[in-house]
Amino acid sequence: MRYPVWDRAVRSFHWYLPIAIGVMWWSGEQGRMDIHEKVGYSLLCLVATRVIWGFIGSEAARFRSFLFAPRAVLTYLKAGGQYAGHNPLGGLSVTVLLLLLLAQAGSGVFSRDDLLFEGPFSYWAGDLSGTLSEWHKTNWLLLQGFIALHLFAVCWHQWRKRQPLIQAMWRGQAGYKSVTSPPKPLRWAVLILMLLSLVLWGLVTIAPEAPSYY
Ligand code: HEM
Ligand code: HEM
C-alpha cells in the first residue's frame, strides 16, 4: 500500500509559509506592526508545531528520517540518488530553514522598533531587546538567502532532474515520492497548534507592558 510522503499537516504548513512570509516582509518594511504581530504569532506557533511534528509526526516528517550523518551528505553530493522524503542535503537545508524561521519569529516577540511598537516580551528582555531587534533584522537577511537557495534547489530538482517535488508537496505523493507507512492524523497537529497558541496567548496576556517614557 502506498501512502502520501507529505501528510496534510506538513503540506498545509508548507504552503502557508510563502503567503505568510510575503505578508511579514511587506508589513515589516511598511511598519504595519498590527498585521506583522498577528501573522508573526501564527508563524511562531506553526513553526513550533512543525518542530514537535518532527518528533511525533508521520514518518517522512520526522527529523530522524531526514537528518543524515555528514558522510551520507557527502555520498549524496558525489553520487546523488532518489529519496521519497528529503534527500540528505535537502534535509539539512530544511532544518536550517526551520531553525531560522523559529529564530525570526522568536526574536520578533522580544523586539521593538524605534517608533511606537514593542513586541509583547520586549520588556521581559530588558536591555537585550535592542540586541534581539538587531538580530531580527540580520536573521531576516539569512532567511532570505536560504529561501532563495531553497527555491533554486527545488527548481533544479523539479525541472533539471525531472523529479516531481512540487507535485508531491502539493498532492502528498507523486511518482516515486510515496511511503509505505500511513500518515498521522491532521487533528493531532491541530491540537498541538491550539495548545501552543493558548500558551502564547497566556504569556502575551501576562507579559508586562514596557514603561512609558513620556
Ligand atoms: C517563503 C518561502 C518558503 C519557505 C520558507 C519554504 C520552506 C520549506 C520547508 C521548511 C520545507 C520542509 C517541509 C517540511 O518538512 O516540513 C520545504 C519543502 C519544500 N518546499 Fe518550500 N518553502 C518556501 C517556498 C516554496 C515554494 C514557492 C515552492 C515551490 C516552488 C516550494 C517547494 C518545496 C518543495 C517541493 C519541498 C519538498 C522538498 C523535498 O521534496 O525534499 N517551497 N520548504
Ligand atoms: C517569521 C516571522 C517574522 C518575519 C519573517 C519577520 C520579518 C520582519 C522584517 C522583514 C522586518 C523589517 C526589517 C527591517 O526593517 O530591516 C521586521 C521588523 C520587525 N519585526 Fe518582524 N518578522 C517576524 C516575526 C515577528 C514577530 C512575531 C514580531 C513581534 C510580535 C516581530 C516584530 C518586529 C519588530 C518590532 C520589527 C521592527 C524592528 C526594528 O525596526 O528595529 N516580528 N520583521
PDB file of C-alpha atoms and ligand atoms in Angstrom:
ATOM      1  CA  MET A   1       0.000   0.000   0.000  1.00  0.00           C
ATOM      2  CA  ARG A   2       1.374   3.448  -0.961  1.00  0.00           C
ATOM      3  CA  TYR A   3       0.699   6.494   1.197  1.00  0.00           C
ATOM      4  CA  PRO A   4       1.473  10.229   0.812  1.00  0.00           C
ATOM      5  CA  VAL A   5       5.049  11.080   1.732  1.00  0.00           C
ATOM      6  CA  TRP A   6       3.959  14.531   2.954  1.00  0.00           C
ATOM      7  CA  ASP A   7       0.972  14.387   5.273  1.00  0.00           C
ATOM      8  CA  ARG A   8      -1.707  17.096   5.337  1.00  0.00           C
ATOM      9  CA  ALA A   9      -0.092  18.830   8.315  1.00  0.00           C
ATOM     10  CA  VAL A  10       3.251  19.269   6.513  1.00  0.00           C
ATOM     11  CA  ARG A  11       1.586  20.387   3.272  1.00  0.00           C
ATOM     12  CA  SER A  12      -0.732  22.930   4.925  1.00  0.00           C
ATOM     13  CA  PHE A  13       2.179  24.245   6.996  1.00  0.00           C
ATOM     14  CA  HIS A  14       4.403  24.478   3.941  1.00  0.00           C
ATOM     15  CA  TRP A  15       2.034  26.391   1.665  1.00  0.00           C
ATOM     16  CA  TYR A  16       1.159  28.807   4.437  1.00  0.00           C
ATOM     17  CA  LEU A  17       4.861  29.782   4.599  1.00  0.00           C
ATOM     18  CA  PRO A  18       5.294  31.693   1.295  1.00  0.00           C
ATOM     19  CA  ILE A  19       1.999  33.529   1.850  1.00  0.00           C
ATOM     20  CA  ALA A  20       2.701  34.458   5.481  1.00  0.00           C
ATOM     21  CA  ILE A  21       6.345  35.339   4.884  1.00  0.00           C
ATOM     22  CA  GLY A  22       5.321  37.585   1.996  1.00  0.00           C
ATOM     23  CA  VAL A  23       2.954  39.368   4.388  1.00  0.00           C
ATOM     24  CA  MET A  24       5.677  39.582   7.075  1.00  0.00           C
ATOM     25  CA  TRP A  25       8.139  41.084   4.601  1.00  0.00           C
ATOM     26  CA  TRP A  26       5.659  43.696   3.417  1.00  0.00           C
ATOM     27  CA  SER A  27       4.337  44.559   6.902  1.00  0.00           C
ATOM     28  CA  GLY A  28       7.872  44.677   8.418  1.00  0.00           C
ATOM     29  CA  GLU A  29       9.128  47.052   5.736  1.00  0.00           C
ATOM     30  CA  GLN A  30       5.977  49.209   5.806  1.00  0.00           C
ATOM     31  CA  GLY A  31       5.794  49.359   9.592  1.00  0.00           C
ATOM     32  CA  ARG A  32       2.316  47.751   9.599  1.00  0.00           C
ATOM     33  CA  MET A  33       3.013  46.244  13.022  1.00  0.00           C
ATOM     34  CA  ASP A  34      -0.662  45.474  13.688  1.00  0.00           C
ATOM     35  CA  ILE A  35      -0.573  42.900  10.864  1.00  0.00           C
ATOM     36  CA  HIS A  36       3.083  41.924  11.465  1.00  0.00           C
ATOM     37  CA  GLU A  37       2.356  40.986  15.068  1.00  0.00           C
ATOM     38  CA  LYS A  38      -0.666  38.776  14.367  1.00  0.00           C
ATOM     39  CA  VAL A  39       0.729  36.904  11.369  1.00  0.00           C
ATOM     40  CA  GLY A  40       4.036  36.614  13.303  1.00  0.00           C
ATOM     41  CA  TYR A  41       2.249  34.840  16.170  1.00  0.00           C
ATOM     42  CA  SER A  42       0.713  32.396  13.707  1.00  0.00           C
ATOM     43  CA  LEU A  43       4.157  31.658  12.246  1.00  0.00           C
ATOM     44  CA  LEU A  44       5.739  31.222  15.666  1.00  0.00           C
ATOM     45  CA  CYS A  45       3.087  28.687  16.720  1.00  0.00           C
ATOM     46  CA  LEU A  46       3.110  26.893  13.357  1.00  0.00           C
ATOM     47  CA  VAL A  47       6.891  26.521  13.186  1.00  0.00           C
ATOM     48  CA  ALA A  48       6.953  25.285  16.800  1.00  0.00           C
ATOM     49  CA  THR A  49       4.209  22.787  15.888  1.00  0.00           C
ATOM     50  CA  ARG A  50       6.267  21.628  12.878  1.00  0.00           C
ATOM     51  CA  VAL A  51       9.292  21.106  15.148  1.00  0.00           C
ATOM     52  CA  ILE A  52       7.217  18.941  17.529  1.00  0.00           C
ATOM     53  CA  TRP A  53       5.783  17.138  14.464  1.00  0.00           C
ATOM     54  CA  GLY A  54       9.398  16.395  13.581  1.00  0.00           C
ATOM     55  CA  PHE A  55       9.452  14.063  16.619  1.00  0.00           C
ATOM     56  CA  ILE A  56       5.945  12.592  16.644  1.00  0.00           C
ATOM     57  CA  GLY A  57       4.577  13.179  13.135  1.00  0.00           C
ATOM     58  CA  SER A  58       4.390  10.942  10.069  1.00  0.00           C
ATOM     59  CA  GLU A  59       7.496   9.002   9.074  1.00  0.00           C
ATOM     60  CA  ALA A  60       8.910  11.377   6.408  1.00  0.00           C
ATOM     61  CA  ALA A  61       8.173  14.430   8.565  1.00  0.00           C
ATOM     62  CA  ARG A  62      10.430  13.177  11.378  1.00  0.00           C
ATOM     63  CA  PHE A  63      13.910  14.612  11.814  1.00  0.00           C
ATOM     64  CA  ARG A  64      15.309  11.131  12.225  1.00  0.00           C
ATOM     65  CA  SER A  65      14.259  10.286   8.684  1.00  0.00           C
ATOM     66  CA  PHE A  66      15.869  13.330   7.080  1.00  0.00           C
ATOM     67  CA  LEU A  67      18.814  14.236   9.303  1.00  0.00           C
ATOM     68  CA  PHE A  68      21.662  12.112   7.962  1.00  0.00           C
ATOM     69  CA  ALA A  69      25.258  11.736   9.097  1.00  0.00           C
ATOM     70  CA  PRO A  70      27.774  14.047   7.317  1.00  0.00           C
ATOM     71  CA  ARG A  71      29.140  11.032   5.415  1.00  0.00           C
ATOM     72  CA  ALA A  72      25.696  10.376   3.861  1.00  0.00           C
ATOM     73  CA  VAL A  73      25.501  14.030   2.796  1.00  0.00           C
ATOM     74  CA  LEU A  74      28.921  13.745   1.114  1.00  0.00           C
ATOM     75  CA  THR A  75      27.952  10.491  -0.580  1.00  0.00           C
ATOM     76  CA  TYR A  76      24.763  12.106  -1.826  1.00  0.00           C
ATOM     77  CA  LEU A  77      26.759  15.066  -3.191  1.00  0.00           C
ATOM     78  CA  LYS A  78      29.016  12.677  -5.107  1.00  0.00           C
ATOM     79  CA  ALA A  79      26.542  10.036  -6.243  1.00  0.00           C
ATOM     80  CA  GLY A  80      23.065  11.641  -5.993  1.00  0.00           C
ATOM     81  CA  GLY A  81      20.054   9.354  -5.579  1.00  0.00           C
ATOM     82  CA  GLN A  82      16.285   9.443  -5.224  1.00  0.00           C
ATOM     83  CA  TYR A  83      14.614   9.748  -1.835  1.00  0.00           C
ATOM     84  CA  ALA A  84      10.902   9.561  -1.062  1.00  0.00           C
ATOM     85  CA  GLY A  85      11.326  12.249   1.638  1.00  0.00           C
ATOM     86  CA  HIS A  86      14.042  14.911   1.815  1.00  0.00           C
ATOM     87  CA  ASN A  87      17.404  13.882   0.401  1.00  0.00           C
ATOM     88  CA  PRO A  88      20.385  14.252   2.835  1.00  0.00           C
ATOM     89  CA  LEU A  89      21.282  17.746   1.598  1.00  0.00           C
ATOM     90  CA  GLY A  90      17.640  18.822   1.401  1.00  0.00           C
ATOM     91  CA  GLY A  91      17.062  17.544   4.948  1.00  0.00           C
ATOM     92  CA  LEU A  92      19.913  19.687   6.205  1.00  0.00           C
ATOM     93  CA  SER A  93      18.667  22.755   4.372  1.00  0.00           C
ATOM     94  CA  VAL A  94      15.042  22.456   5.560  1.00  0.00           C
ATOM     95  CA  THR A  95      16.299  22.000   9.131  1.00  0.00           C
ATOM     96  CA  VAL A  96      18.267  25.246   8.780  1.00  0.00           C
ATOM     97  CA  LEU A  97      15.167  26.916   7.297  1.00  0.00           C
ATOM     98  CA  LEU A  98      13.036  25.769  10.230  1.00  0.00           C
ATOM     99  CA  LEU A  99      15.639  26.996  12.758  1.00  0.00           C
ATOM    100  CA  LEU A 100      15.933  30.366  11.010  1.00  0.00           C
ATOM    101  CA  LEU A 101      12.142  30.715  10.972  1.00  0.00           C
ATOM    102  CA  LEU A 102      12.000  29.892  14.669  1.00  0.00           C
ATOM    103  CA  ALA A 103      14.766  32.412  15.404  1.00  0.00           C
ATOM    104  CA  GLN A 104      12.995  35.050  13.282  1.00  0.00           C
ATOM    105  CA  ALA A 105       9.630  34.715  14.983  1.00  0.00           C
ATOM    106  CA  GLY A 106      11.272  34.071  18.394  1.00  0.00           C
ATOM    107  CA  SER A 107      13.405  37.227  18.230  1.00  0.00           C
ATOM    108  CA  GLY A 108      10.415  39.214  16.936  1.00  0.00           C
ATOM    109  CA  VAL A 109       8.420  38.850  20.148  1.00  0.00           C
ATOM    110  CA  PHE A 110      11.328  40.405  22.101  1.00  0.00           C
ATOM    111  CA  SER A 111      11.943  43.188  19.558  1.00  0.00           C
ATOM    112  CA  ARG A 112      10.846  46.791  19.419  1.00  0.00           C
ATOM    113  CA  ASP A 113      11.027  49.285  16.605  1.00  0.00           C
ATOM    114  CA  ASP A 114      12.389  52.770  17.096  1.00  0.00           C
ATOM    115  CA  LEU A 115       8.909  54.262  16.923  1.00  0.00           C
ATOM    116  CA  LEU A 116       5.772  53.004  18.588  1.00  0.00           C
ATOM    117  CA  PHE A 117       5.751  49.215  18.523  1.00  0.00           C
ATOM    118  CA  GLU A 118       7.049  46.896  21.197  1.00  0.00           C
ATOM    119  CA  GLY A 119       6.969  43.121  20.860  1.00  0.00           C
ATOM    120  CA  PRO A 120       4.949  41.552  23.697  1.00  0.00           C
ATOM    121  CA  PHE A 121       8.031  40.304  25.589  1.00  0.00           C
ATOM    122  CA  SER A 122      10.336  43.233  24.893  1.00  0.00           C
ATOM    123  CA  TYR A 123      10.071  44.447  28.471  1.00  0.00           C
ATOM    124  CA  TRP A 124      10.989  40.978  29.762  1.00  0.00           C
ATOM    125  CA  ALA A 125      14.072  41.125  27.528  1.00  0.00           C
ATOM    126  CA  GLY A 126      15.129  44.428  29.112  1.00  0.00           C
ATOM    127  CA  ASP A 127      18.381  45.773  27.637  1.00  0.00           C
ATOM    128  CA  LEU A 128      18.657  42.673  25.440  1.00  0.00           C
ATOM    129  CA  SER A 129      15.640  43.856  23.436  1.00  0.00           C
ATOM    130  CA  GLY A 130      17.829  46.165  21.316  1.00  0.00           C
ATOM    131  CA  THR A 131      20.227  43.317  20.508  1.00  0.00           C
ATOM    132  CA  LEU A 132      17.332  40.998  19.648  1.00  0.00           C
ATOM    133  CA  SER A 133      15.796  43.659  17.382  1.00  0.00           C
ATOM    134  CA  GLU A 134      19.122  43.847  15.537  1.00  0.00           C
ATOM    135  CA  TRP A 135      19.206  40.055  15.358  1.00  0.00           C
ATOM    136  CA  HIS A 136      15.666  40.115  13.960  1.00  0.00           C
ATOM    137  CA  LYS A 137      16.985  42.216  11.060  1.00  0.00           C
ATOM    138  CA  THR A 138      20.183  40.203  10.494  1.00  0.00           C
ATOM    139  CA  ASN A 139      18.352  36.882  10.726  1.00  0.00           C
ATOM    140  CA  TRP A 140      15.925  38.142   8.085  1.00  0.00           C
ATOM    141  CA  LEU A 141      18.835  38.544   5.646  1.00  0.00           C
ATOM    142  CA  LEU A 142      19.985  34.987   6.391  1.00  0.00           C
ATOM    143  CA  LEU A 143      16.435  33.711   5.981  1.00  0.00           C
ATOM    144  CA  GLN A 144      16.085  35.452   2.621  1.00  0.00           C
ATOM    145  CA  GLY A 145      19.330  33.835   1.466  1.00  0.00           C
ATOM    146  CA  PHE A 146      18.211  30.367   2.490  1.00  0.00           C
ATOM    147  CA  ILE A 147      14.756  30.831   0.947  1.00  0.00           C
ATOM    148  CA  ALA A 148      16.434  31.820  -2.342  1.00  0.00           C
ATOM    149  CA  LEU A 149      18.656  28.732  -2.104  1.00  0.00           C
ATOM    150  CA  HIS A 150      15.591  26.587  -1.332  1.00  0.00           C
ATOM    151  CA  LEU A 151      13.730  27.877  -4.380  1.00  0.00           C
ATOM    152  CA  PHE A 152      16.771  27.347  -6.588  1.00  0.00           C
ATOM    153  CA  ALA A 153      17.231  23.757  -5.293  1.00  0.00           C
ATOM    154  CA  VAL A 154      13.542  22.913  -5.747  1.00  0.00           C
ATOM    155  CA  CYS A 155      13.563  24.260  -9.335  1.00  0.00           C
ATOM    156  CA  TRP A 156      16.797  22.374 -10.072  1.00  0.00           C
ATOM    157  CA  HIS A 157      15.348  19.038  -8.954  1.00  0.00           C
ATOM    158  CA  GLN A 158      11.946  19.708 -10.495  1.00  0.00           C
ATOM    159  CA  TRP A 159      12.992  20.793 -13.966  1.00  0.00           C
ATOM    160  CA  ARG A 160      16.631  19.822 -14.440  1.00  0.00           C
ATOM    161  CA  LYS A 161      16.443  16.417 -12.775  1.00  0.00           C
ATOM    162  CA  ARG A 162      12.753  15.920 -13.583  1.00  0.00           C
ATOM    163  CA  GLN A 163      11.758  14.888 -10.058  1.00  0.00           C
ATOM    164  CA  PRO A 164       8.105  15.580  -9.088  1.00  0.00           C
ATOM    165  CA  LEU A 165       8.896  17.502  -5.871  1.00  0.00           C
ATOM    166  CA  ILE A 166       6.304  20.237  -6.225  1.00  0.00           C
ATOM    167  CA  GLN A 167       3.516  17.784  -7.171  1.00  0.00           C
ATOM    168  CA  ALA A 168       4.409  15.718  -4.071  1.00  0.00           C
ATOM    169  CA  MET A 169       4.379  18.773  -1.786  1.00  0.00           C
ATOM    170  CA  TRP A 170       1.013  19.774  -3.285  1.00  0.00           C
ATOM    171  CA  ARG A 171      -0.812  16.426  -3.507  1.00  0.00           C
ATOM    172  CA  GLY A 172       1.112  14.428  -0.880  1.00  0.00           C
ATOM    173  CA  GLN A 173       2.617  11.912  -3.270  1.00  0.00           C
ATOM    174  CA  ALA A 174       3.815  11.763  -6.868  1.00  0.00           C
ATOM    175  CA  GLY A 175       5.830   9.176  -8.788  1.00  0.00           C
ATOM    176  CA  TYR A 176       8.494   7.616  -6.585  1.00  0.00           C
ATOM    177  CA  LYS A 177       7.680  10.085  -3.791  1.00  0.00           C
ATOM    178  CA  SER A 178       5.378   7.950  -1.619  1.00  0.00           C
ATOM    179  CA  VAL A 179       5.817   5.811   1.514  1.00  0.00           C
ATOM    180  CA  THR A 180       4.504   2.557   2.926  1.00  0.00           C
ATOM    181  CA  SER A 181       3.508   3.831   6.381  1.00  0.00           C
ATOM    182  CA  PRO A 182       0.146   5.632   6.826  1.00  0.00           C
ATOM    183  CA  PRO A 183       0.226   9.350   7.742  1.00  0.00           C
ATOM    184  CA  LYS A 184      -0.503  10.594  11.273  1.00  0.00           C
ATOM    185  CA  PRO A 185      -3.897  12.339  11.535  1.00  0.00           C
ATOM    186  CA  LEU A 186      -4.042  16.078  10.914  1.00  0.00           C
ATOM    187  CA  ARG A 187      -6.102  16.574  14.079  1.00  0.00           C
ATOM    188  CA  TRP A 188      -3.072  15.757  16.251  1.00  0.00           C
ATOM    189  CA  ALA A 189      -1.136  18.590  14.646  1.00  0.00           C
ATOM    190  CA  VAL A 190      -4.141  20.911  15.015  1.00  0.00           C
ATOM    191  CA  LEU A 191      -4.336  20.005  18.714  1.00  0.00           C
ATOM    192  CA  ILE A 192      -0.637  20.812  19.228  1.00  0.00           C
ATOM    193  CA  LEU A 193      -1.118  24.093  17.370  1.00  0.00           C
ATOM    194  CA  MET A 194      -4.099  25.013  19.562  1.00  0.00           C
ATOM    195  CA  LEU A 195      -2.208  24.202  22.765  1.00  0.00           C
ATOM    196  CA  LEU A 196       0.809  26.259  21.705  1.00  0.00           C
ATOM    197  CA  SER A 197      -1.449  29.165  20.657  1.00  0.00           C
ATOM    198  CA  LEU A 198      -3.095  29.012  24.072  1.00  0.00           C
ATOM    199  CA  VAL A 199       0.296  29.133  25.828  1.00  0.00           C
ATOM    200  CA  LEU A 200       1.420  32.080  23.679  1.00  0.00           C
ATOM    201  CA  TRP A 201      -1.854  33.899  24.281  1.00  0.00           C
ATOM    202  CA  GLY A 202      -1.464  33.350  28.052  1.00  0.00           C
ATOM    203  CA  LEU A 203       2.110  34.656  28.016  1.00  0.00           C
ATOM    204  CA  VAL A 204       1.185  37.705  25.925  1.00  0.00           C
ATOM    205  CA  THR A 205      -1.651  38.429  28.361  1.00  0.00           C
ATOM    206  CA  ILE A 206       0.518  38.300  31.479  1.00  0.00           C
ATOM    207  CA  ALA A 207       3.612  39.960  29.954  1.00  0.00           C
ATOM    208  CA  PRO A 208       4.228  43.390  31.465  1.00  0.00           C
ATOM    209  CA  GLU A 209       3.980  46.385  29.175  1.00  0.00           C
ATOM    210  CA  ALA A 210       7.149  48.391  28.700  1.00  0.00           C
ATOM    211  CA  PRO A 211       7.089  51.554  30.821  1.00  0.00           C
ATOM    212  CA  SER A 212       6.139  54.732  29.036  1.00  0.00           C
ATOM    213  CA  TYR A 213       8.941  57.268  28.826  1.00  0.00           C
ATOM    214  CA  TYR A 214       6.564  60.168  28.285  1.00  0.00           C
TER     215      TYR A 214
HETATM  216  C1  HEM B   1       8.885  31.573   1.992  1.00  0.00           C
HETATM  217  C2  HEM B   1       9.035  30.606   1.158  1.00  0.00           C
HETATM  218  C3  HEM B   1       9.326  29.172   1.541  1.00  0.00           C
HETATM  219  C4  HEM B   1       9.800  28.621   2.689  1.00  0.00           C
HETATM  220  C5  HEM B   1      10.198  29.332   3.971  1.00  0.00           C
HETATM  221  C6  HEM B   1       9.850  27.189   2.492  1.00  0.00           C
HETATM  222  C7  HEM B   1      10.266  26.271   3.444  1.00  0.00           C
HETATM  223  C8  HEM B   1      10.239  24.913   3.293  1.00  0.00           C
HETATM  224  C9  HEM B   1      10.434  23.956   4.343  1.00  0.00           C
HETATM  225  C10 HEM B   1      10.691  24.311   5.814  1.00  0.00           C
HETATM  226  C11 HEM B   1      10.325  22.724   3.789  1.00  0.00           C
HETATM  227  C12 HEM B   1      10.385  21.403   4.540  1.00  0.00           C
HETATM  228  C13 HEM B   1       8.961  20.928   4.694  1.00  0.00           C
HETATM  229  C14 HEM B   1       8.789  20.056   5.904  1.00  0.00           C
HETATM  230  O1  HEM B   1       9.459  19.017   6.003  1.00  0.00           O
HETATM  231  O2  HEM B   1       8.014  20.455   6.780  1.00  0.00           O
HETATM  232  C15 HEM B   1      10.099  22.873   2.376  1.00  0.00           C
HETATM  233  C16 HEM B   1       9.963  21.854   1.464  1.00  0.00           C
HETATM  234  C17 HEM B   1       9.637  22.044   0.146  1.00  0.00           C
HETATM  235  N1  HEM B   1       9.353  23.243  -0.479  1.00  0.00           N
HETATM  236 FE1  HEM B   1       9.412  25.056   0.352  1.00  0.00          FE
HETATM  237  N2  HEM B   1       9.422  26.899   1.211  1.00  0.00           N
HETATM  238  C18 HEM B   1       9.085  28.081   0.612  1.00  0.00           C
HETATM  239  C19 HEM B   1       8.586  28.242  -0.662  1.00  0.00           C
HETATM  240  C20 HEM B   1       8.429  27.249  -1.571  1.00  0.00           C
HETATM  241  C21 HEM B   1       7.917  27.411  -2.924  1.00  0.00           C
HETATM  242  C22 HEM B   1       7.416  28.735  -3.517  1.00  0.00           C
HETATM  243  C23 HEM B   1       7.948  26.175  -3.515  1.00  0.00           C
HETATM  244  C24 HEM B   1       7.534  25.782  -4.903  1.00  0.00           C
HETATM  245  C25 HEM B   1       8.057  26.319  -5.975  1.00  0.00           C
HETATM  246  C26 HEM B   1       8.463  25.240  -2.539  1.00  0.00           C
HETATM  247  C27 HEM B   1       8.620  23.903  -2.748  1.00  0.00           C
HETATM  248  C28 HEM B   1       9.008  22.991  -1.795  1.00  0.00           C
HETATM  249  C29 HEM B   1       9.107  21.567  -2.047  1.00  0.00           C
HETATM  250  C30 HEM B   1       8.825  20.872  -3.378  1.00  0.00           C
HETATM  251  C31 HEM B   1       9.518  20.982  -0.844  1.00  0.00           C
HETATM  252  C32 HEM B   1       9.808  19.483  -0.615  1.00  0.00           C
HETATM  253  C33 HEM B   1      11.239  19.257  -0.937  1.00  0.00           C
HETATM  254  C34 HEM B   1      11.596  17.774  -0.927  1.00  0.00           C
HETATM  255  O3  HEM B   1      10.879  17.003  -1.562  1.00  0.00           O
HETATM  256  O4  HEM B   1      12.586  17.433  -0.261  1.00  0.00           O
HETATM  257  N3  HEM B   1       8.753  25.914  -1.370  1.00  0.00           N
HETATM  258  N4  HEM B   1      10.014  24.229   2.100  1.00  0.00           N
HETATM  259  C1  HEM B   2       8.815  34.511  10.806  1.00  0.00           C
HETATM  260  C2  HEM B   2       8.262  35.593  11.303  1.00  0.00           C
HETATM  261  C3  HEM B   2       8.745  37.003  11.027  1.00  0.00           C
HETATM  262  C4  HEM B   2       9.322  37.536   9.896  1.00  0.00           C
HETATM  263  C5  HEM B   2       9.624  36.844   8.568  1.00  0.00           C
HETATM  264  C6  HEM B   2       9.601  38.942  10.186  1.00  0.00           C
HETATM  265  C7  HEM B   2      10.160  39.837   9.289  1.00  0.00           C
HETATM  266  C8  HEM B   2      10.454  41.159   9.568  1.00  0.00           C
HETATM  267  C9  HEM B   2      11.015  42.082   8.630  1.00  0.00           C
HETATM  268  C10 HEM B   2      11.325  41.801   7.168  1.00  0.00           C
HETATM  269  C11 HEM B   2      11.187  43.276   9.283  1.00  0.00           C
HETATM  270  C12 HEM B   2      11.777  44.562   8.707  1.00  0.00           C
HETATM  271  C13 HEM B   2      13.270  44.532   8.995  1.00  0.00           C
HETATM  272  C14 HEM B   2      13.991  45.734   8.514  1.00  0.00           C
HETATM  273  O1  HEM B   2      13.424  46.842   8.551  1.00  0.00           O
HETATM  274  O2  HEM B   2      15.156  45.578   8.124  1.00  0.00           O
HETATM  275  C15 HEM B   2      10.732  43.087  10.650  1.00  0.00           C
HETATM  276  C16 HEM B   2      10.750  44.056  11.631  1.00  0.00           C
HETATM  277  C17 HEM B   2      10.185  43.920  12.875  1.00  0.00           C
HETATM  278  N1  HEM B   2       9.513  42.809  13.353  1.00  0.00           N
HETATM  279 FE1  HEM B   2       9.368  41.021  12.411  1.00  0.00          FE
HETATM  280  N2  HEM B   2       9.194  39.210  11.472  1.00  0.00           N
HETATM  281  C18 HEM B   2       8.663  38.062  12.019  1.00  0.00           C
HETATM  282  C19 HEM B   2       8.086  37.920  13.277  1.00  0.00           C
HETATM  283  C20 HEM B   2       7.873  38.959  14.173  1.00  0.00           C
HETATM  284  C21 HEM B   2       7.119  38.867  15.394  1.00  0.00           C
HETATM  285  C22 HEM B   2       6.386  37.606  15.907  1.00  0.00           C
HETATM  286  C23 HEM B   2       7.190  40.103  15.998  1.00  0.00           C
HETATM  287  C24 HEM B   2       6.545  40.567  17.301  1.00  0.00           C
HETATM  288  C25 HEM B   2       5.322  40.299  17.633  1.00  0.00           C
HETATM  289  C26 HEM B   2       8.006  40.954  15.166  1.00  0.00           C
HETATM  290  C27 HEM B   2       8.363  42.255  15.454  1.00  0.00           C
HETATM  291  C28 HEM B   2       9.092  43.080  14.642  1.00  0.00           C
HETATM  292  C29 HEM B   2       9.541  44.409  15.032  1.00  0.00           C
HETATM  293  C30 HEM B   2       9.300  45.103  16.373  1.00  0.00           C
HETATM  294  C31 HEM B   2      10.238  44.925  13.923  1.00  0.00           C
HETATM  295  C32 HEM B   2      10.883  46.292  13.814  1.00  0.00           C
HETATM  296  C33 HEM B   2      12.352  46.141  14.217  1.00  0.00           C
HETATM  297  C34 HEM B   2      13.099  47.463  14.074  1.00  0.00           C
HETATM  298  O3  HEM B   2      12.665  48.341  13.323  1.00  0.00           O
HETATM  299  O4  HEM B   2      14.152  47.577  14.732  1.00  0.00           O
HETATM  300  N3  HEM B   2       8.390  40.228  14.053  1.00  0.00           N
HETATM  301  N4  HEM B   2      10.297  41.788  10.791  1.00  0.00           N
END
